[in-house]
Structure formats: C-alpha cells, structure tokens
Coordinates of N, CA and C in Angstrom, one line a residue:
X1 N -49.8 19.2 2.3 CA -49.9 20.5 2.9 C -50.1 21.5 1.9
X2 N -50.9 22.5 2.3 CA -51.4 23.5 1.3 C -50.2 24.4 0.8
X3 N -49.2 24.7 1.6 CA -48.1 25.5 1.1 C -47.3 24.8 0.0
X4 N -47.2 23.5 0.1 CA -46.4 22.7 -0.9 C -47.1 22.8 -2.2
X5 N -48.4 22.6 -2.2 CA -49.2 22.7 -3.4 C -49.2 24.1 -4.0
X6 N -49.5 25.0 -3.1 CA -49.6 26.4 -3.5 C -48.3 27.0 -4.1
X7 N -47.2 26.6 -3.5 CA -45.9 27.2 -4.0 C -45.6 26.8 -5.4
X8 N -46.2 25.8 -6.0 CA -46.0 25.5 -7.4 C -46.6 26.5 -8.3
X9 N -47.6 27.2 -7.8 CA -48.4 28.1 -8.7 C -48.0 29.6 -8.5
X10 N -47.1 29.9 -7.6 CA -46.8 31.4 -7.5 C -45.4 31.7 -8.1
X11 N -45.3 32.9 -8.4 CA -44.1 33.4 -9.1 C -42.9 33.6 -8.2
X12 N -41.7 33.7 -8.7 CA -40.6 34.0 -7.9 C -40.7 35.4 -7.2
X13 N -41.4 36.3 -7.8 CA -41.6 37.6 -7.2 C -42.5 37.5 -6.0
X14 N -43.5 36.6 -6.0 CA -44.3 36.4 -4.8 C -43.5 35.8 -3.7
X15 N -42.7 34.8 -4.1 CA -41.8 34.1 -3.1 C -40.9 35.2 -2.4
X16 N -40.3 36.0 -3.2 CA -39.5 37.1 -2.7 C -40.2 38.0 -1.7
X17 N -41.4 38.4 -2.2 CA -42.3 39.3 -1.3 C -42.6 38.6 0.0
X18 N -42.9 37.4 0.0 CA -43.2 36.7 1.2 C -42.0 36.6 2.1
X19 N -40.8 36.4 1.5 CA -39.6 36.3 2.3 C -39.3 37.7 2.9
X20 N -39.6 38.8 2.2 CA -39.4 40.1 2.7 C -40.3 40.5 3.9
X21 N -41.4 39.8 4.0 CA -42.3 40.0 5.1 C -41.6 39.7 6.5
X22 N -40.7 38.7 6.5 CA -40.1 38.3 7.7 C -38.6 38.6 7.7
X23 N -38.1 39.2 6.7 CA -36.7 39.5 6.6 C -36.3 40.7 7.5
X24 N -35.4 40.6 8.3 CA -35.0 41.7 9.2 C -34.2 42.8 8.4
X25 N -33.5 42.4 7.3 CA -32.8 43.4 6.5 C -33.7 44.1 5.5
X26 N -34.8 43.5 5.1 CA -35.7 44.1 4.2 C -37.2 44.0 4.7
X27 N -37.5 44.7 5.8 CA -38.9 44.6 6.3 C -39.9 45.2 5.4
X28 N -41.0 44.4 5.2 CA -42.1 44.9 4.4 C -43.3 44.8 5.3
X29 N -44.1 45.9 5.3 CA -45.3 45.9 6.2 C -46.5 45.2 5.6
X30 N -46.7 45.1 4.3 CA -47.9 44.5 3.7 C -47.6 44.2 2.3
X31 N -48.3 43.2 1.8 CA -48.3 42.8 0.4 C -49.8 42.7 0.0
X32 N -50.2 43.2 -1.1 CA -51.5 43.1 -1.6 C -51.5 42.1 -2.7
X33 N -52.3 41.0 -2.5 CA -52.4 39.9 -3.5 C -53.8 40.1 -4.2
X34 N -53.8 39.7 -5.4 CA -55.1 39.7 -6.2 C -55.2 38.3 -6.9
X35 N -56.4 38.0 -7.3 CA -56.6 36.8 -8.1 C -56.2 35.5 -7.4
X36 N -56.3 35.5 -6.1 CA -56.1 34.3 -5.3 C -57.3 33.4 -5.4
X37 N -57.1 32.1 -5.2 CA -58.3 31.2 -5.2 C -59.2 31.4 -4.0
X38 N -60.5 31.4 -4.3 CA -61.4 31.5 -3.2 C -62.5 30.5 -3.4
X39 N -63.4 30.3 -2.4 CA -64.5 29.4 -2.5 C -65.5 29.8 -3.5
X40 N -66.1 28.9 -4.2 CA -67.1 29.3 -5.3 C -68.3 29.8 -4.6
X41 N -68.7 29.4 -3.4 CA -69.8 29.9 -2.7 C -69.4 30.3 -1.3
X42 N -69.7 31.5 -1.0 CA -69.4 32.0 0.4 C -70.7 32.5 1.0
X43 N -71.2 31.8 2.0 CA -72.5 32.1 2.5 C -72.5 33.5 3.3
X44 N -73.6 34.0 3.6 CA -73.7 35.3 4.3 C -73.0 35.1 5.7
X45 N -72.5 36.1 6.2 CA -71.9 36.1 7.6 C -73.0 35.9 8.6
X46 N -72.8 34.9 9.5 CA -73.9 34.7 10.5 C -74.0 36.0 11.4
X47 N -75.2 36.3 11.7 CA -75.5 37.5 12.5 C -75.4 37.2 14.0
X48 N -75.3 35.9 14.4 CA -75.2 35.6 15.8 C -73.8 35.4 16.3
X49 N -72.8 35.6 15.5 CA -71.4 35.5 15.9 C -70.9 34.0 15.8
X50 N -71.7 33.1 15.3 CA -71.2 31.7 15.2 C -70.6 31.4 13.9
X51 N -70.1 30.2 13.7 CA -69.5 29.8 12.4 C -70.7 29.5 11.5
X52 N -70.5 29.8 10.2 CA -71.6 29.5 9.3 C -71.6 28.0 9.1
X53 N -72.8 27.5 9.2 CA -73.0 26.0 8.9 C -73.2 25.7 7.5
X54 N -73.2 26.8 6.6 CA -73.4 26.6 5.2 C -72.2 26.7 4.4
X55 N -71.0 26.9 5.0 CA -69.8 27.0 4.3 C -69.3 25.5 4.1
X56 N -69.1 25.1 2.9 CA -68.8 23.7 2.7 C -67.4 23.5 2.2
X57 N -66.7 24.5 1.7 CA -65.3 24.4 1.3 C -64.5 25.4 2.0
X58 N -63.2 25.2 2.0 CA -62.3 26.1 2.8 C -61.1 26.4 2.0
X59 N -61.3 26.8 0.7 CA -60.3 27.2 -0.2 C -59.6 28.5 0.3
X60 N -60.4 29.5 0.6 CA -59.8 30.7 1.1 C -58.9 30.5 2.3
X61 N -59.4 29.7 3.2 CA -58.6 29.4 4.5 C -57.3 28.7 4.1
X62 N -57.3 27.8 3.2 CA -56.1 27.0 2.8 C -55.2 28.0 2.1
X63 N -55.7 28.9 1.3 CA -54.8 29.9 0.6 C -54.1 30.8 1.7
X64 N -54.8 31.2 2.7 CA -54.2 32.1 3.7 C -53.2 31.3 4.5
X65 N -53.5 30.0 4.8 CA -52.6 29.1 5.5 C -51.3 28.9 4.7
X66 N -51.5 28.7 3.4 CA -50.3 28.5 2.5 C -49.4 29.7 2.4
X67 N -50.0 30.9 2.3 CA -49.2 32.1 2.2 C -48.5 32.3 3.5
X68 N -49.2 32.1 4.6 CA -48.5 32.2 5.9 C -47.3 31.3 6.1
X69 N -47.5 30.0 5.7 CA -46.4 29.0 5.8 C -45.3 29.4 4.9
X70 N -45.6 29.9 3.7 CA -44.5 30.4 2.8 C -43.8 31.6 3.3
X71 N -44.4 32.4 4.1 CA -43.8 33.6 4.7 C -43.2 33.2 6.1
X72 N -43.2 31.9 6.4 CA -42.5 31.4 7.6 C -43.3 31.9 8.9
X73 N -44.6 32.0 8.7 CA -45.5 32.3 9.9 C -46.3 31.1 10.2
X74 N -46.7 30.9 11.4 CA -47.5 29.7 11.9 C -48.9 30.1 12.3
X75 N -49.8 29.3 11.9 CA -51.2 29.5 12.4 C -51.3 29.3 13.9
X76 N -52.1 30.1 14.5 CA -52.4 29.9 15.9 C -53.9 29.9 16.1
X77 N -54.4 28.9 16.7 CA -55.8 28.8 17.0 C -56.0 28.7 18.5
X78 N -57.0 29.2 19.0 CA -57.3 29.2 20.5 C -58.5 28.3 20.7
X79 N -58.3 27.3 21.5 CA -59.4 26.3 21.8 C -60.6 27.0 22.3
X80 N -60.5 28.0 23.1 CA -61.7 28.7 23.7 C -62.5 29.4 22.6
X81 N -62.0 29.6 21.4 CA -62.7 30.3 20.3 C -63.3 29.3 19.3
X82 N -63.1 28.1 19.4 CA -63.6 27.1 18.4 C -65.1 26.9 18.4
X83 N -65.8 27.4 19.5 CA -67.2 27.3 19.5 C -67.9 28.2 18.5
X84 N -67.3 29.3 18.3 CA -67.9 30.3 17.4 C -67.0 30.7 16.2
X85 N -65.9 30.0 16.0 CA -65.0 30.4 15.0 C -64.3 29.2 14.4
X86 N -63.9 29.3 13.1 CA -63.2 28.2 12.5 C -61.9 27.9 13.3
X87 N -61.6 26.6 13.6 CA -60.5 26.3 14.5 C -59.1 26.7 13.9
X88 N -59.0 26.9 12.6 CA -57.7 27.2 11.9 C -57.6 28.6 11.6
X89 N -58.6 29.2 11.1 CA -58.6 30.7 10.7 C -59.7 31.3 11.5
X90 N -59.4 32.1 12.5 CA -60.4 32.8 13.3 C -60.9 34.0 12.5
X91 N -62.2 34.1 12.3 CA -62.8 35.2 11.6 C -62.9 36.4 12.4

C-alpha cells in the first residue's frame, strides 16, 4: 500500500501535520507540501473532458492517496464518473 511505503520517507513534522488535519483539538485547514514525487511525464490535459490515454504512470495519484491515508482520510470514487475520470483520483 502506498501509505506504508510513503510513511518511511516523511518526517515526524509531516506526520504531525497530517494528524492535525483530522484532530478535533488542533484543527488545521490546509498544509502546503513541496518536493513531493510526481510523474516524470504528465501529458496535456484532454480538451474533451476524458481521461488522458497518454498518462502511463500514476505516481502523483499514489502520493495523494498515501497522504490521505496517513491523514486518516479515505478515497472515494464514483462509478458513474469512471468513464471520463481516473477511478481512484477524480480530476
């Protein structure tokens, strides 16, 4: 699972920040991350609203999923949107 792999590479400060996103006693509205892993090639956004057929890797999506899991949030995908969107991360 991506969050298990990803958690080995983030600092205790990031873990605390992710915990504060969902903590009722210390609510945080946003965290700005930089230098996160991304795909080496990101194709242009399709103009017809469909999923890009040229995107071959999903590193950015795995990073988002890992951060969400570490923050104790769950991914939600809608089956009616999978025709024109990634089934895990809706663009």
